[in-house]
Short mmCIF file of N, CA and C in Angstrom, two decimals:
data_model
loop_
_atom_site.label_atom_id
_atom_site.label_comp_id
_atom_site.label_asym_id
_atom_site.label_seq_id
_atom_site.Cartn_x
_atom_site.Cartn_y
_atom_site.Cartn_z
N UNK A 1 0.85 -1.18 0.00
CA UNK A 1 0.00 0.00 0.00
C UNK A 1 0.89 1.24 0.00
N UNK A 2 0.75 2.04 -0.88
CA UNK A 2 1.12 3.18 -1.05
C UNK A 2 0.38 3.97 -0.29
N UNK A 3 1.32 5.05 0.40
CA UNK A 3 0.65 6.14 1.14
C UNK A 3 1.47 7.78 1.18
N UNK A 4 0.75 8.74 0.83
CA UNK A 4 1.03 9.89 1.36
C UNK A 4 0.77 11.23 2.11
N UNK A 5 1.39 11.26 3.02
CA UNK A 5 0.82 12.17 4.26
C UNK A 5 0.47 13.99 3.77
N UNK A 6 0.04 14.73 3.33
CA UNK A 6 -0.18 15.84 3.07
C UNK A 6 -0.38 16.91 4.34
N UNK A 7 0.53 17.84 4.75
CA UNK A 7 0.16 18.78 5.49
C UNK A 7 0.39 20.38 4.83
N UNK A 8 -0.95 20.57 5.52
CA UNK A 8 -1.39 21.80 5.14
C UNK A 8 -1.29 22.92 6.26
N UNK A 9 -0.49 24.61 6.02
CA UNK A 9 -1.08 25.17 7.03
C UNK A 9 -2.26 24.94 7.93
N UNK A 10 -2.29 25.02 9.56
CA UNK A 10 -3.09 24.95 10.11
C UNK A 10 -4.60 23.94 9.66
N UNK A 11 -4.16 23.40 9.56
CA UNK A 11 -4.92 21.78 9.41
C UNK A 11 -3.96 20.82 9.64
N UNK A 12 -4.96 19.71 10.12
CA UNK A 12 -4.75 18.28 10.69
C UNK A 12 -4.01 17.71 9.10
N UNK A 13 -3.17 16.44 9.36
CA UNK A 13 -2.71 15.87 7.97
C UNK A 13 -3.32 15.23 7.45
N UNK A 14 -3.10 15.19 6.06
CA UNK A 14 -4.53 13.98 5.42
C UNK A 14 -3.57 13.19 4.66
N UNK A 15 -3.91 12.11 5.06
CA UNK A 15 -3.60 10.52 4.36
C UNK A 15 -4.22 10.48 3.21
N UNK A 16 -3.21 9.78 1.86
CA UNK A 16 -3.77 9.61 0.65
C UNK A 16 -3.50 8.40 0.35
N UNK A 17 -4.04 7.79 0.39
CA UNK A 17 -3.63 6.12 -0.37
C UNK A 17 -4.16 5.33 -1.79
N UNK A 18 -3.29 4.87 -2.05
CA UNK A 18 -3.18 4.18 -3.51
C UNK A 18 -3.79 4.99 -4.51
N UNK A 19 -5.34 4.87 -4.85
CA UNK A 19 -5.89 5.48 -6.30
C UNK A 19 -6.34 6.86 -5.24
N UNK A 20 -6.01 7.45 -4.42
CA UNK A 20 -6.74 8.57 -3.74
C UNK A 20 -6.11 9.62 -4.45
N UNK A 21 -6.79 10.45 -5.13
CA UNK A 21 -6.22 11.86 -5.96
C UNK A 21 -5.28 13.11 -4.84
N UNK A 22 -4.40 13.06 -5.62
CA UNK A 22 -3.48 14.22 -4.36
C UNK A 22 -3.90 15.52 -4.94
N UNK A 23 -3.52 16.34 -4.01
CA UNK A 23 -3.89 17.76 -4.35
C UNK A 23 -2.63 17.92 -5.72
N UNK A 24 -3.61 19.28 -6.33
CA UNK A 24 -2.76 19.58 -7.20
C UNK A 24 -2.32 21.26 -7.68
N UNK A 25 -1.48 21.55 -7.88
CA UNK A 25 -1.90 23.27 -8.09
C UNK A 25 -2.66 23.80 -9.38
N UNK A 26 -3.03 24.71 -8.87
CA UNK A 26 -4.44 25.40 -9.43
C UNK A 26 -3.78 25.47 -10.99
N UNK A 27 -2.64 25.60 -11.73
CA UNK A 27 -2.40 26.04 -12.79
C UNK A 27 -2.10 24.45 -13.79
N UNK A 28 -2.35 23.13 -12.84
CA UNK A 28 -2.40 22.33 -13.42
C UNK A 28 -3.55 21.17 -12.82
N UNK A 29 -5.05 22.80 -13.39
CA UNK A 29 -6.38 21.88 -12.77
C UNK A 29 -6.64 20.90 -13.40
N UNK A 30 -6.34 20.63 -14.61
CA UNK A 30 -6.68 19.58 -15.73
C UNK A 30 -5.69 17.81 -15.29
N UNK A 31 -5.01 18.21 -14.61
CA UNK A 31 -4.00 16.71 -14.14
C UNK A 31 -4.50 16.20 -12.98
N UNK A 32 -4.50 14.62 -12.98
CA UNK A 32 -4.40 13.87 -11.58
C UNK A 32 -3.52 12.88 -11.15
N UNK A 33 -3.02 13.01 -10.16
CA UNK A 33 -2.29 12.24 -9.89
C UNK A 33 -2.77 11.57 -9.03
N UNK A 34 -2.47 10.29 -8.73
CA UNK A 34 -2.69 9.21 -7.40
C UNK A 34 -1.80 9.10 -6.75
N UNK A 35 -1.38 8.28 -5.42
CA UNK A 35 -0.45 8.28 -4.47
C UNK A 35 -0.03 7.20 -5.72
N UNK A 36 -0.47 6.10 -5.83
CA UNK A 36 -0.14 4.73 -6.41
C UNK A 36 0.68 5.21 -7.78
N UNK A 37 0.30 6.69 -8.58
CA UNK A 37 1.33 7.01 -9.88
C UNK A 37 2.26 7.39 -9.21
N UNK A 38 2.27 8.26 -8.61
CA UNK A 38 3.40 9.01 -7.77
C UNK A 38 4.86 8.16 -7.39
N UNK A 39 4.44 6.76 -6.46
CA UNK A 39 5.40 6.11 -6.27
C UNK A 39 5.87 4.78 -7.74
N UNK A 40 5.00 4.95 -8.45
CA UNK A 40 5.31 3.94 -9.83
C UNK A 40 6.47 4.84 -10.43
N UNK A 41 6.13 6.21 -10.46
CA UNK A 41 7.57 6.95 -11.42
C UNK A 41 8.53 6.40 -10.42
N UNK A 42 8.68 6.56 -8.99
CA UNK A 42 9.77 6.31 -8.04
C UNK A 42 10.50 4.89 -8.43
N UNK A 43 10.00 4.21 -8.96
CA UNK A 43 10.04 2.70 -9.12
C UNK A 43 11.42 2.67 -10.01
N UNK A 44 12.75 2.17 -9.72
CA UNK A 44 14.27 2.20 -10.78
C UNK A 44 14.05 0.58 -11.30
N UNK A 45 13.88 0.88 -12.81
CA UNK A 45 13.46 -0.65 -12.90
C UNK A 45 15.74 -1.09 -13.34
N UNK A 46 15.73 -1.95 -12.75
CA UNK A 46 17.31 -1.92 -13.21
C UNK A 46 17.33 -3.54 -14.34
N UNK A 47 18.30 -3.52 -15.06
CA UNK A 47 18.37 -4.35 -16.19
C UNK A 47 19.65 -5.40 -15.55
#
């Protein structure tokens, strides 16, 4: 399970896991990302 913790000024943290959409900035309202894409780019596939 993929997970990522998001903190925001003055708010509590919010947990995002696997297909859960992360925030995104306003100038790229048209994109989504998931926790689960996020750590797939992280992924070094080695040969």
């Amino acid at each position: 399970m993929s997970e990522i913790y998001i903190f925001k000024p003055q708010q509590q943290p919010e947990v995002k896991q696997d297909s859960d959409s992360l925030p995104i900035l306003d100038v790229l309202a048209d994109w989504q990302l998931s926790a689960a894409d996020l750590f797939g780019w992280l992924n070094v596939k080695r040969r």
